[in-house]
Coordinates of C-alpha atoms in Angstrom, one line a residue:
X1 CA -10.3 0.9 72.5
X2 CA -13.9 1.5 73.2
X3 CA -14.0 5.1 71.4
X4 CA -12.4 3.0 68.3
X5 CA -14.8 1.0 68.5
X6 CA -17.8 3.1 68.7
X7 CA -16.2 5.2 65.9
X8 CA -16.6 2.2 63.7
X9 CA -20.1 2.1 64.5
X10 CA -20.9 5.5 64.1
X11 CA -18.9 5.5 60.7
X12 CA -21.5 2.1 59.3
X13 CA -24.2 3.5 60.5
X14 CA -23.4 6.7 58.3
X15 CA -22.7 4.3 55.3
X16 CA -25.7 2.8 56.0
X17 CA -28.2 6.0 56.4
X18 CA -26.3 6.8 52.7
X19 CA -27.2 4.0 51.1
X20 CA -31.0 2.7 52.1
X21 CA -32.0 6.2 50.1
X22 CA -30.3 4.9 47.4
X23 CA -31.1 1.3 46.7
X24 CA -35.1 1.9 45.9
X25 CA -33.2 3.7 42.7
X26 CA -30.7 1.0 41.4
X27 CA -32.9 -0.3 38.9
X28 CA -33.8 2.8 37.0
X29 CA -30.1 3.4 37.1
X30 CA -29.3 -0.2 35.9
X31 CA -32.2 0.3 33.2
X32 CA -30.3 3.5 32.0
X33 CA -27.5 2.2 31.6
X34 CA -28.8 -0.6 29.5
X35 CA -30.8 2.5 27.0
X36 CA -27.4 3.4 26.7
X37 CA -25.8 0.7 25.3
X38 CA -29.0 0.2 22.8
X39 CA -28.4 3.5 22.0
X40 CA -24.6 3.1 21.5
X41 CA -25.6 0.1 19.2
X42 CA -27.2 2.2 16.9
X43 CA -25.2 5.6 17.2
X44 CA -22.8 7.1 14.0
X45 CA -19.7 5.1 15.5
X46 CA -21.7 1.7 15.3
X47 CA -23.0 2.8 11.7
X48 CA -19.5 3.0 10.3
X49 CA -19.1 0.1 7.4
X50 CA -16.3 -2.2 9.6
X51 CA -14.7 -1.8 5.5
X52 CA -14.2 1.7 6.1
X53 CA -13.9 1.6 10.2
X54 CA -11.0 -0.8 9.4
X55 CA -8.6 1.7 6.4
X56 CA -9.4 4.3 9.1
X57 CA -7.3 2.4 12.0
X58 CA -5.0 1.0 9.3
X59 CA -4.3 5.2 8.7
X60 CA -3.9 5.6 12.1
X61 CA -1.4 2.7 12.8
X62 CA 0.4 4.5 10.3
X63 CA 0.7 7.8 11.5
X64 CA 1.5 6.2 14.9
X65 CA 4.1 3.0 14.3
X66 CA 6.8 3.2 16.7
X67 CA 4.9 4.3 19.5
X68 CA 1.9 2.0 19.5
X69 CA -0.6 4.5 20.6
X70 CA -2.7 3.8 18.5
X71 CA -3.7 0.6 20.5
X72 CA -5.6 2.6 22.7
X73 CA -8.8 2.3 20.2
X74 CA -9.0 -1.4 22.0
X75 CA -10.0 0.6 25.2
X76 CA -12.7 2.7 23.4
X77 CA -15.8 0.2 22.8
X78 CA -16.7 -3.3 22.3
X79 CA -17.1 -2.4 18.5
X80 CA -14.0 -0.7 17.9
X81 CA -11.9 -3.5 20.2
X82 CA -13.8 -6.4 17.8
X83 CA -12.9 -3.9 14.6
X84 CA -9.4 -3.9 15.8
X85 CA -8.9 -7.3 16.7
X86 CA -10.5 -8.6 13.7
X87 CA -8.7 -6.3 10.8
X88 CA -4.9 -8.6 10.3
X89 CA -3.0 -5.8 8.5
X90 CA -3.3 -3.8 11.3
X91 CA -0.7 -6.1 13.4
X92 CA 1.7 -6.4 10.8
X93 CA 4.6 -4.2 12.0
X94 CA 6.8 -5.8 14.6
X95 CA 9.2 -4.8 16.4
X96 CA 12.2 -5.9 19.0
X97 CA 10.9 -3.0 21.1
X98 CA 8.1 -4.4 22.4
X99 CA 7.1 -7.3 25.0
X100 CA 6.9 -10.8 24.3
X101 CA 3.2 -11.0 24.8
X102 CA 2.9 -8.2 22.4
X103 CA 4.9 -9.7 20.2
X104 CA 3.0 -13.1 20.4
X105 CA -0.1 -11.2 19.5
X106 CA 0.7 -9.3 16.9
X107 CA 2.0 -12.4 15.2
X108 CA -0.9 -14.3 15.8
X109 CA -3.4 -11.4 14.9
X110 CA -1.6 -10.6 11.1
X111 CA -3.5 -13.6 10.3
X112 CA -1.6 -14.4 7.1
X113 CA -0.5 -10.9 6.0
X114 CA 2.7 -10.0 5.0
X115 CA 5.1 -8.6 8.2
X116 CA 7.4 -5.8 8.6
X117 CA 9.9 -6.3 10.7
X118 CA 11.1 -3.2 12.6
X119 CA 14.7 -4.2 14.9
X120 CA 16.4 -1.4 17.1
X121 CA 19.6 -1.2 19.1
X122 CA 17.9 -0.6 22.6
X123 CA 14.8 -3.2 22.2
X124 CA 13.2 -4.7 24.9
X125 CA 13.7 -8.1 22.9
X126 CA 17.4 -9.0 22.3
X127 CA 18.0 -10.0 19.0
X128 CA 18.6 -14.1 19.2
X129 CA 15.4 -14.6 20.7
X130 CA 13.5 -12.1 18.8
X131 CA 14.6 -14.1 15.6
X132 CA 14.0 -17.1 17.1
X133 CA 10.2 -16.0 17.4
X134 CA 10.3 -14.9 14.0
X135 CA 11.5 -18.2 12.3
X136 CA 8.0 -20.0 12.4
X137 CA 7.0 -17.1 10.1
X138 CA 10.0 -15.9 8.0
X139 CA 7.9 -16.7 4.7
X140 CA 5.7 -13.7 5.4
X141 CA 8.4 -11.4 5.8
X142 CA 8.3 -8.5 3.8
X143 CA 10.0 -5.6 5.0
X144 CA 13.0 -5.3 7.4
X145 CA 14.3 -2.4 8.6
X146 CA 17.3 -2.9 10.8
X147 CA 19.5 -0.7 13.1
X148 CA 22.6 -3.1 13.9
X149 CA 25.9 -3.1 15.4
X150 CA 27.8 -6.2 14.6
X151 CA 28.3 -8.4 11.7
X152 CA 27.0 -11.5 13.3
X153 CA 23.6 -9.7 13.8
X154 CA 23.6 -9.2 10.2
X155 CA 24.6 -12.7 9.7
X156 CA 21.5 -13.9 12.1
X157 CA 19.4 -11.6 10.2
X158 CA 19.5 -13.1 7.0
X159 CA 18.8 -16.8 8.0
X160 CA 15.0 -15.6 7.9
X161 CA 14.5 -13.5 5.1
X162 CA 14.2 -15.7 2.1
X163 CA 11.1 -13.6 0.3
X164 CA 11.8 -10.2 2.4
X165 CA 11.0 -7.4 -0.3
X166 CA 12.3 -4.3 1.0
X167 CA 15.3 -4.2 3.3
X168 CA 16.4 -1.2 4.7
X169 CA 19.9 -1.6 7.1
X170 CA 21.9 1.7 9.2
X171 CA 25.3 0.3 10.7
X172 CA 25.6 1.7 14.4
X173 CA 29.3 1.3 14.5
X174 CA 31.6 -0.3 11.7
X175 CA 30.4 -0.4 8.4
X176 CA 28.6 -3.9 8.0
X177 CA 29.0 -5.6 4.6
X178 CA 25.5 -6.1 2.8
X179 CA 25.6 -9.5 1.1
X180 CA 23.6 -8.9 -2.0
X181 CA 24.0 -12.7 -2.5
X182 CA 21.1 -13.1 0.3
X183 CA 19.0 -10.9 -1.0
X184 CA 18.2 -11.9 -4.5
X185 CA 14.0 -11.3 -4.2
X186 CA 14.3 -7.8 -2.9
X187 CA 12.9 -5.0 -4.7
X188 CA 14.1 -2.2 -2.5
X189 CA 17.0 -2.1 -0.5
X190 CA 18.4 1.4 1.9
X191 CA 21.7 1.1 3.0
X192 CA 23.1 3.9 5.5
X193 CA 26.6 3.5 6.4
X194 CA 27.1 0.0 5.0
X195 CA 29.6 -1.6 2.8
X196 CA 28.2 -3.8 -0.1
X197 CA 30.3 -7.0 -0.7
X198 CA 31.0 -8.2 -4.4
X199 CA 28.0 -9.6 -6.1
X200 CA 27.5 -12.1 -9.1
X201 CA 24.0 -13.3 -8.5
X202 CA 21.0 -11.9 -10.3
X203 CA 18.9 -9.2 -8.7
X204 CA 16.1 -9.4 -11.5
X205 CA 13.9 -7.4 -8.8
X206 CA 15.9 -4.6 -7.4
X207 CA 14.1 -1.7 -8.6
X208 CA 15.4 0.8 -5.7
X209 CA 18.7 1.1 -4.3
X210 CA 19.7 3.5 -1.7
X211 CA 23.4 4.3 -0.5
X212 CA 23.8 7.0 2.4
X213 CA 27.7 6.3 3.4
X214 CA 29.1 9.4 5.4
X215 CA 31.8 7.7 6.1
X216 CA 32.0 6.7 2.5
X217 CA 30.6 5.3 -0.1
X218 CA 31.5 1.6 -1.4
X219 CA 34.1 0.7 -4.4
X220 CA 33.2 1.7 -7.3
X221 CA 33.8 -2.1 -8.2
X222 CA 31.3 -3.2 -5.8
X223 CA 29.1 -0.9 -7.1
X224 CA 29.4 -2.4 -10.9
X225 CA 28.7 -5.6 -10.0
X226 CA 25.5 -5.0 -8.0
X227 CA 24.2 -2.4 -10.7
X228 CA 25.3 -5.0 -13.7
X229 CA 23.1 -7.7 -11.9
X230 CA 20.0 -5.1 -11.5
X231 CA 19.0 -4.5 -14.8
X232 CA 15.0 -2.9 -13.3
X233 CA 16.8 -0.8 -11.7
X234 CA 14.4 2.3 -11.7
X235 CA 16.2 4.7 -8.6
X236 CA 19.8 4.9 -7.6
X237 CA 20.9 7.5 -4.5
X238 CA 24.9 7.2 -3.9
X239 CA 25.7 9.8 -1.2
X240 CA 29.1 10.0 0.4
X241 CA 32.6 10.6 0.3
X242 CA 34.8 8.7 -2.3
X243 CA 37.3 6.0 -0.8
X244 CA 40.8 6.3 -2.3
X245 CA 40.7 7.8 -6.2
X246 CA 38.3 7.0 -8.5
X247 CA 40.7 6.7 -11.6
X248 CA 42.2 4.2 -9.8
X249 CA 38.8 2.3 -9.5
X250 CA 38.1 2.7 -12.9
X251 CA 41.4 1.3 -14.2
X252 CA 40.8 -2.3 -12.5
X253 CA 36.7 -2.4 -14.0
X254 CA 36.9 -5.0 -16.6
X255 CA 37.7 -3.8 -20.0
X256 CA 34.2 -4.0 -21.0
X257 CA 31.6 -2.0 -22.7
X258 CA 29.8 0.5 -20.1
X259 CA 26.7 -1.3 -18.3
X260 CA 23.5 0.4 -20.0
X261 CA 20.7 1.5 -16.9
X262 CA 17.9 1.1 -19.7
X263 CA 15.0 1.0 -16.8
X264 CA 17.0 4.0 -14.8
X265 CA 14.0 6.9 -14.1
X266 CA 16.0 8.8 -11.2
X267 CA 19.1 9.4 -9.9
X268 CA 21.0 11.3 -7.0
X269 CA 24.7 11.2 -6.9
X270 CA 26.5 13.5 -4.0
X271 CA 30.1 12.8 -3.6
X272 CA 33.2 14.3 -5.1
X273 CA 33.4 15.1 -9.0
X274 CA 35.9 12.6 -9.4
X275 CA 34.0 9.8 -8.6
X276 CA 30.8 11.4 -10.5
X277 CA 32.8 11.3 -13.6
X278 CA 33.9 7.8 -12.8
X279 CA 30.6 6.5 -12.6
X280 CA 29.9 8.1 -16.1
X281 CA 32.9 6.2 -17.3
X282 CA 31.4 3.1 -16.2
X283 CA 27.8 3.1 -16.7
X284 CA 25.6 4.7 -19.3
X285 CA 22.3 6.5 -18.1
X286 CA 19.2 6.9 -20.5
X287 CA 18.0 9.8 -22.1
X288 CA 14.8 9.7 -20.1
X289 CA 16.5 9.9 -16.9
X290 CA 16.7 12.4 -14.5
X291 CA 19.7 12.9 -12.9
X292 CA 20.8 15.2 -9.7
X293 CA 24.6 15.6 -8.6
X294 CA 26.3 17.4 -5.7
X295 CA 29.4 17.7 -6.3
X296 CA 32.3 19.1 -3.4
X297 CA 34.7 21.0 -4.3
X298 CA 38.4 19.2 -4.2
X299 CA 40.2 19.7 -1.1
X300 CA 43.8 19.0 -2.5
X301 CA 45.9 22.2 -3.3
X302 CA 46.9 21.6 -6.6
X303 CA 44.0 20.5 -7.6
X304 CA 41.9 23.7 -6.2
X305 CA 41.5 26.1 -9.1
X306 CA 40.0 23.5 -11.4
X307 CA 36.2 23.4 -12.1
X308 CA 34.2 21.4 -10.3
X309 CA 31.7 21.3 -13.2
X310 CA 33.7 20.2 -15.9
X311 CA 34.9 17.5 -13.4
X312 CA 31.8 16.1 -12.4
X313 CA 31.5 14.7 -16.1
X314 CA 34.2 12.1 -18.1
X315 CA 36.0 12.9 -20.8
X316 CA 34.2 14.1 -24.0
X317 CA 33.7 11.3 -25.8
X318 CA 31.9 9.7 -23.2
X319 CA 29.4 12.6 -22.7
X320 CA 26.8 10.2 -24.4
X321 CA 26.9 8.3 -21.6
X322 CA 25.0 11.2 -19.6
X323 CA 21.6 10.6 -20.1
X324 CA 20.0 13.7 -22.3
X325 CA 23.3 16.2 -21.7
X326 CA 23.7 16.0 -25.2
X327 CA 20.0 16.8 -26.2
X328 CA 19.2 19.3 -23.9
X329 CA 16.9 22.0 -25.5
X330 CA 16.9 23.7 -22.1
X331 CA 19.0 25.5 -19.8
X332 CA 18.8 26.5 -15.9
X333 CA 21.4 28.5 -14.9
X334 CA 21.4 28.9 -10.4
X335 CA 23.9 31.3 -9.6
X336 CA 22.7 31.6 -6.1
X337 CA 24.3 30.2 -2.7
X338 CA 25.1 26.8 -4.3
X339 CA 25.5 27.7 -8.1
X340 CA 24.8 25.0 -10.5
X341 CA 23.3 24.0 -14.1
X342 CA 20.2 22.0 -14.8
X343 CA 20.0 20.5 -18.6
X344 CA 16.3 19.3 -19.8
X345 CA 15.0 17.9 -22.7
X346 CA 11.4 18.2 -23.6
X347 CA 11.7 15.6 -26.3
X348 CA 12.8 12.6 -24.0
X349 CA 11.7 14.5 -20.5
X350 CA 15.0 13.9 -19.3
X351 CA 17.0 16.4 -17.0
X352 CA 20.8 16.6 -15.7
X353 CA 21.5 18.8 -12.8
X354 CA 24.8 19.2 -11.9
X355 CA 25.6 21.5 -8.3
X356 CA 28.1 22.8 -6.3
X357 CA 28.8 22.8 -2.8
X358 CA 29.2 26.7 -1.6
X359 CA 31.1 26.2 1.2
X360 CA 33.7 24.3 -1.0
X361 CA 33.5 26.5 -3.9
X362 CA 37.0 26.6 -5.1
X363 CA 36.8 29.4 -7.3
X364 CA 35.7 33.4 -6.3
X365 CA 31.8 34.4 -7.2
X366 CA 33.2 35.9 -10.3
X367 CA 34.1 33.3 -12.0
X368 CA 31.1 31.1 -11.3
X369 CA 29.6 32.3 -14.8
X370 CA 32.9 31.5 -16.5
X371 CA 32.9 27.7 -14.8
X372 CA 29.6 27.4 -15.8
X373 CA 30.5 28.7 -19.4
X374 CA 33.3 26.4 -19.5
X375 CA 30.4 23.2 -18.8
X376 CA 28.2 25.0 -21.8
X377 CA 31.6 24.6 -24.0
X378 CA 32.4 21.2 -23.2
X379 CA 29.4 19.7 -23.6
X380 CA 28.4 21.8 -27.2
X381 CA 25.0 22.8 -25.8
X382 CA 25.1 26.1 -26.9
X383 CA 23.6 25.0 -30.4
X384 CA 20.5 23.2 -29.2
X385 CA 19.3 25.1 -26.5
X386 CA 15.9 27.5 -27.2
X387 CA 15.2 27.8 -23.5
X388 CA 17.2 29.8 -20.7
X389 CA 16.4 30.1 -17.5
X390 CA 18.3 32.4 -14.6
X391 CA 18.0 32.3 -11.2
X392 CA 20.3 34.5 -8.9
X393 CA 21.1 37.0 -6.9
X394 CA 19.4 40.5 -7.2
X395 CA 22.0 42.2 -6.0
X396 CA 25.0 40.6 -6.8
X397 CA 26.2 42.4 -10.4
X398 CA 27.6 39.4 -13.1
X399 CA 28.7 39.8 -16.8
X400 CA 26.5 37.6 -18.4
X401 CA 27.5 38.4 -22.4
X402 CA 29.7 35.4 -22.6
X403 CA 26.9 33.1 -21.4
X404 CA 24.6 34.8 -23.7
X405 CA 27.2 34.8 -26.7
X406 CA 27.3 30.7 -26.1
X407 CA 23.6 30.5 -26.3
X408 CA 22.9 32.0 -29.7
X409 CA 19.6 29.8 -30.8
X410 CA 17.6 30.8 -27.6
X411 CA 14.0 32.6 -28.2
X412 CA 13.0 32.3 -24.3
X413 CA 14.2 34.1 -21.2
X414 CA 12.8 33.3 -17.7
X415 CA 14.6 35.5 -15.2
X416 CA 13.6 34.2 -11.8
X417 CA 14.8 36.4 -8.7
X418 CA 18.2 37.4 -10.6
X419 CA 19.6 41.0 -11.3
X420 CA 17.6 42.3 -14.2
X421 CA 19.8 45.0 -14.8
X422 CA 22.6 42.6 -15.3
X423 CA 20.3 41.0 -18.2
X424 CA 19.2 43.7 -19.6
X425 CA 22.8 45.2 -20.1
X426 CA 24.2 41.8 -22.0
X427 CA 20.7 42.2 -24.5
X428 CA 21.8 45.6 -25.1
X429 CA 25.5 45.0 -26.0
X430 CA 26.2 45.1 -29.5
X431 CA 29.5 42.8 -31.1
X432 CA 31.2 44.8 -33.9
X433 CA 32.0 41.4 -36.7
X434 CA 33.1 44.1 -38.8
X435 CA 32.7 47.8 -40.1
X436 CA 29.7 46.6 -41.6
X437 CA 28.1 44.4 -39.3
X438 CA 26.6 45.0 -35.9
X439 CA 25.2 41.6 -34.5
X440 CA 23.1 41.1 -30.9
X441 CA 23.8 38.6 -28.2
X442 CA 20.6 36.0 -28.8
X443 CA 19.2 37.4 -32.2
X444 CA 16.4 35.0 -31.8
X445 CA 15.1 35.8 -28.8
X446 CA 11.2 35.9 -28.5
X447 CA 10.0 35.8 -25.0
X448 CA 10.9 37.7 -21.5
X449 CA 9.8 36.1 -18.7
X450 CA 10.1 37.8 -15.2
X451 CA 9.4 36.2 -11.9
X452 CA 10.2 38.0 -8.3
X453 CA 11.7 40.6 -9.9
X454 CA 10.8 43.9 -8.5
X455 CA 9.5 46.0 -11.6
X456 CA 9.2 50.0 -11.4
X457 CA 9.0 52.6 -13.5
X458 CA 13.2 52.3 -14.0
X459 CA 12.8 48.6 -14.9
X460 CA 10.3 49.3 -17.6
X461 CA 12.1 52.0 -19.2
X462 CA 15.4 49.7 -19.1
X463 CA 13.4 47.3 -21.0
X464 CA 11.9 49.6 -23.4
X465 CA 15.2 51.1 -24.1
X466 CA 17.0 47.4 -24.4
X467 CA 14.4 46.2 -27.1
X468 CA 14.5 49.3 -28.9
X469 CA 17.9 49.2 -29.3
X470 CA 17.5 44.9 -30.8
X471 CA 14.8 46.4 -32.9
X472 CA 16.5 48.5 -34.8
X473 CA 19.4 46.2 -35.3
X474 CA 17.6 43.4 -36.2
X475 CA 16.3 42.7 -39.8
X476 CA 12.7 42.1 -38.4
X477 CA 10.6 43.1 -35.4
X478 CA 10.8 41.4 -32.1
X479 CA 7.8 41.4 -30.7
X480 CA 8.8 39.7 -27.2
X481 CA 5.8 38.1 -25.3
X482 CA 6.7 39.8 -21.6
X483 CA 4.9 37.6 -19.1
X484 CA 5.7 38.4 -15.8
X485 CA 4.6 37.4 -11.8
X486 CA 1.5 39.0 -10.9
X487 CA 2.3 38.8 -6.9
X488 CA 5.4 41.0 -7.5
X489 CA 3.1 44.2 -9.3
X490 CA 1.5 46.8 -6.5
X491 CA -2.4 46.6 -6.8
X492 CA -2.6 50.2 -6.2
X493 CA -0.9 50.5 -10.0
X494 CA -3.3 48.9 -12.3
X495 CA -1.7 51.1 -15.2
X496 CA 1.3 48.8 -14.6
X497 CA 0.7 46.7 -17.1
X498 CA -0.3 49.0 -20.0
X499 CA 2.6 50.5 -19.7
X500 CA 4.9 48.2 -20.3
X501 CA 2.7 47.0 -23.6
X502 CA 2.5 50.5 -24.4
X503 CA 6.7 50.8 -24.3
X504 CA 7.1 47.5 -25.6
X505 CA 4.9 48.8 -28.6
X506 CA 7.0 51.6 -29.2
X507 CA 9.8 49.3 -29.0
X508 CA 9.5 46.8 -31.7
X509 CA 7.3 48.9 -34.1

C-alpha cells in the first residue's frame, strides 16, 4: 500500500514539474489563438459573398443527397455552420431514412421552401409516423419519390400530397395501382413497375410521364384515358412487355377519332411491335416529334418470319398518325448489332426511329436489308428522301442495290463505319430498261461522305473507278463533294488528299 502510495506522489510531482514551466506561457498562447480567429475573420473563406457561399453548399447537397455528408460543413467553422443553418433550400430533401431529430430539423430549417420527400423500404422512420410528421406541412410538398410495397402505403401516401408536383413511385413487390385521380396538379410523374388505374379527371399539368413496367406495361385502355386527360403532355417513355394482345385492346377503345398529342416533343416506346402499332392506331403524334421504338422480335412460331419493322407501324392508312414518317427527307439506315431505321425531317425537325432487338432478330443478317426495304416500301419514302445515311459493319458484305434502287431522289451519301466496297459496288451497277437505255442506281447523287472508313490507295481507286463509270452514263457531270473524317487519314500521307481530288477530277471531267 505504501509503494502505491508514494507512486502517486512521485507521479504529481512529475505533472507538477511539467506544468509550472508552462503556465508563465498560457497567455501568449491564449493571445495566439485569439490572432487566429481575427485572422480567420478576415481570410478568403470569410470573404466569400454568403449569396455565393450558399449555391456552393446547395451544389454540394446535391451531389451528396442520400448520404447526408454533406452536413459535415456544420463542423467546419462558425461561418460556414451560420451559412448552413441559415440557407432553407438546403434542408429541403427529407427522407424516412433518417432520425427523428434530423427529421425535425430539416423541417424546421426549409423555412418555407418547397420539400422533397424521399421514402425507402428499409428507413429508420416507418412509414405511419413518418407521414404523420409530414401532415403539418403537406402544402409544401413538391416532389415524392417513393419505394413501396403495399397498396395501403400508397393509399397513406396520397392523403398528403394535394400540390406535390413531381411524383416518382417503384413497386417493391405487386404492381401497385397509381390513382391518377389523386394526382391532378402533378407535372411529372415516373412509374416503375406500377399499374395505372382508369382515369377521367383532367391532368391539365402532366407534362412528363414515365412508365418502366418489366413485368409489363399497363392496358392500353388505361393508357388512353390518362394520355386523353394530358393534353401538355410534352414526354412519354412506355417500356415493357405487352399484357395479353394488343388487337384485342384496341378493339374495346371507344370508336372515336385518335387522341391528337399536339404538345408531344419526345417519345420512347420499347415493347413488342404489336403493341407499338396499337398505340399508333390509337393516338396520333405530331410532326415535330421525335420518336424512339425498340421493338422485340415475336416469340410465337407462326408468327416468327414476319418483320418486326413493318409491325412496329399500323396499317397504311394510319401512317399519318406517325409523327413526320410520311415527310421524312432523311434516311439512317444501322445495320449493325441492333439494325434499325431512323426517319428525319428537316422541315418540321421531327425524327422516327424504329429498332430491333438482336438477340430476338427473327430473321438471318441477310435479309435485314430486305426487312428494312420492306419498311421503305410501306411507308413510300423512297420519293422524298435526298439524304442517306449508312452505318454498319465493315466487314460484313450486304447487297445494297435494292435499297439504293428505292431511294432514287438522293444527292447525299454519309457512310459511317459500313463496308465501302459494298457501296461502291451498288453505285457502279448499271440496270439495262432497255437496249437503249442504261440507267444508275441514285442518278442524282451529289455528295460522298465517309466517316471511320479506312481509306488506302485501293479505296480511292474504287472510288475513282465507280464515278467514272456514273460519269459517263450520266447526261451531265457529277462532280460529288467527297468530305471525309480527318482522324481516319495517316499524317505521314499528306498527298492523301490530292489524290483523291486529283482522281475524282479525272472522274467527272
Amino acid at each position: 500500500m505504501g509503494n502505491d502510495v508514494s507512486l502517486l506522489a512521485n507521479e504529481d510531482e512529475d505533472e507538477a514539474n511539467f506544468i509550472v514551466p508552462v503556465l508563465p506561457k498560457l497567455p501568449i498562447s491564449f493571445q495566439d489563438v485569439d490572432s487566429l480567429h481575427a485572422s480567420n475573420a478576415n481570410g478568403p473563406i470569410a470573404r466569400i459573398p454568403v449569396e455565393i457561399l450558399a449555391k456552393i453548399f446547395h451544389i454540394l447537397c446535391k451531389d451528396l443527397s442520400g448520404e447526408r455528408r454533406w452536413t459535415y460543413i456544420l463542423e467546419v467553422c462558425t461561418y460556414w455552420r451560420a451559412v448552413a443553418l441559415a440557407t432553407a433550400r438546403l434542408w429541403t430533401r427529407i427522407s424516412n431514412d433518417e432520425s427523428h431529430t434530423r427529421l425535425k430539423r430539416s423541417l424546421l430549417l426549409s423555412q418555407q421552401c418547397p420539400l422533397h420527400v424521399v421514402i425507402t423500404p428499409d428507413g429508420n422512420i416507418t412509414l405511419g409516423p413518418f407521414i404523420k410528421a409530414l401532415l403539418p406541412y403537406a402544402h409544401r410538398i413538391e416532389t415524392v419519390s417513393a419505394a413501396l410495397f403495399l397498396s395501403a402505403a400508397l393509399s397513406k401516401l396520397i392523403t398528403m400530397l394535394p400540390n406535390v408536383r413531381v411524383v416518382s413511385i417503384e413497386s417493391k413487390s405487386t404492381q401497385l395501382v397509381f390513382p391518377f385521380v389523386h394526382f391532378t396538379e402533378a407535372a411529372v410523374v415516373q412509374l416503375r413497375d406500377t399499374d395505372v388505374a382508369f382515369n377521367s379527371k383532367n391532368l391539365k399539368m402532366l407534362t412528363t410521364l414515365s412508365i418502366v413496367n418489366p413485368s409489363g406495361l399497363p392496358t392500353l385502355l388505361n393508357i388512353l384515358s390518362v394520355i386523353r386527360e394530358a393534353p401538355a403532355l410534352e414526354s412519354l417513355v412506355l417500356t415493357g412487355p405487352m399484357r395479353g394482345h394488343a388487337e384485342g385492346s384496341v378493339n374495346v377503345l371507344p370508336r372515336t377519332q385518335p387522341v391528337r398529342m399536339c404538345n408531344l416533343r419526345s417519345g420512347i416506346l420499347c415493347t413488342q411491335a404489336a403493341f407499338t402499332s396499337a398505340f399508333f392506331t390509337v393516338f396520333v403524334v405530331p410532326a415535330s416529334a421525335r420518336i424512339g421504338i425498340q421493338v422485340q422480335a415475336p416469340k410465337d412460331r407462326d408468327e416468327a418470319g414476319r418483320n418486326p419493322f413493318i409491325r412496329a407501324f399500323p396499317d397504311k392508312s394510319l401512317l399519318k398518325n406517325v409523327g413526320c414518317l410520311l415527310h421524312a427527307d432523311r434516311l439512317l439506315v444501322d445495320i449493325k448489332c441492333e439494325p434499325g431505321i431512323t426517319c428525319r425531317d428537316t422541315k418540321s425537325g421531327g425524327a422516327v426511329g424504329v429498332y430491333v432487338v438482336a438477340n430476338d432478330y427473327p430473321t438471318a443478317w441477310k435479309n435485314v436489308v430486305n426487312d428494312i426495304l420492306q419498311a421503305v416500301e410501306l411507308s413510300e419514302l423512297g420519293q422524298h428522301i435526298t439524304t442517306l445515311g449508312l452505318r454498319g459493319d465493315k466487314e460484313r458484305a450486304l447487297d445494297l442495290t435494292s435499297l439504293f434502287r428505292a431511294l432514287p431522289n438522293v444527292h447525299t451519301l454519309k457512310i459511317d463505319a459500313g463496308n465501302i466496297d459494298n457501296v461502291l459496288t451498288a453505285l457502279s451497277s448499271i440496270e439495262l430498261f432497255s437496249e437503249q437505255e442504261n440507267w444508275l442506281l441514285c442518278p442524282n447523287l451529289r455528295e460522298l461522305e465517309l466517316r471511320d472508313v479506312d481509306m488506302d490507295d485501293e479505296v480511292i481507286t474504287k472510288i475513282s473507278e465507280c464515278f467514272q463509270i456514273r460519269s459517263g452514263l450520266c447526261g451531265y457531270d457529277l462532280g460529288p463533294a467527297l468530305l471525309y473524317d480527318p482522324a481516319r487519314v495517316e499524317v505521314a500521307r499528306p498527298e492523301f488528299m490530292g489524290s483523291v481530288m486529283n482522281l475524282l477530277l479525272k472522274a467527272t471531267r
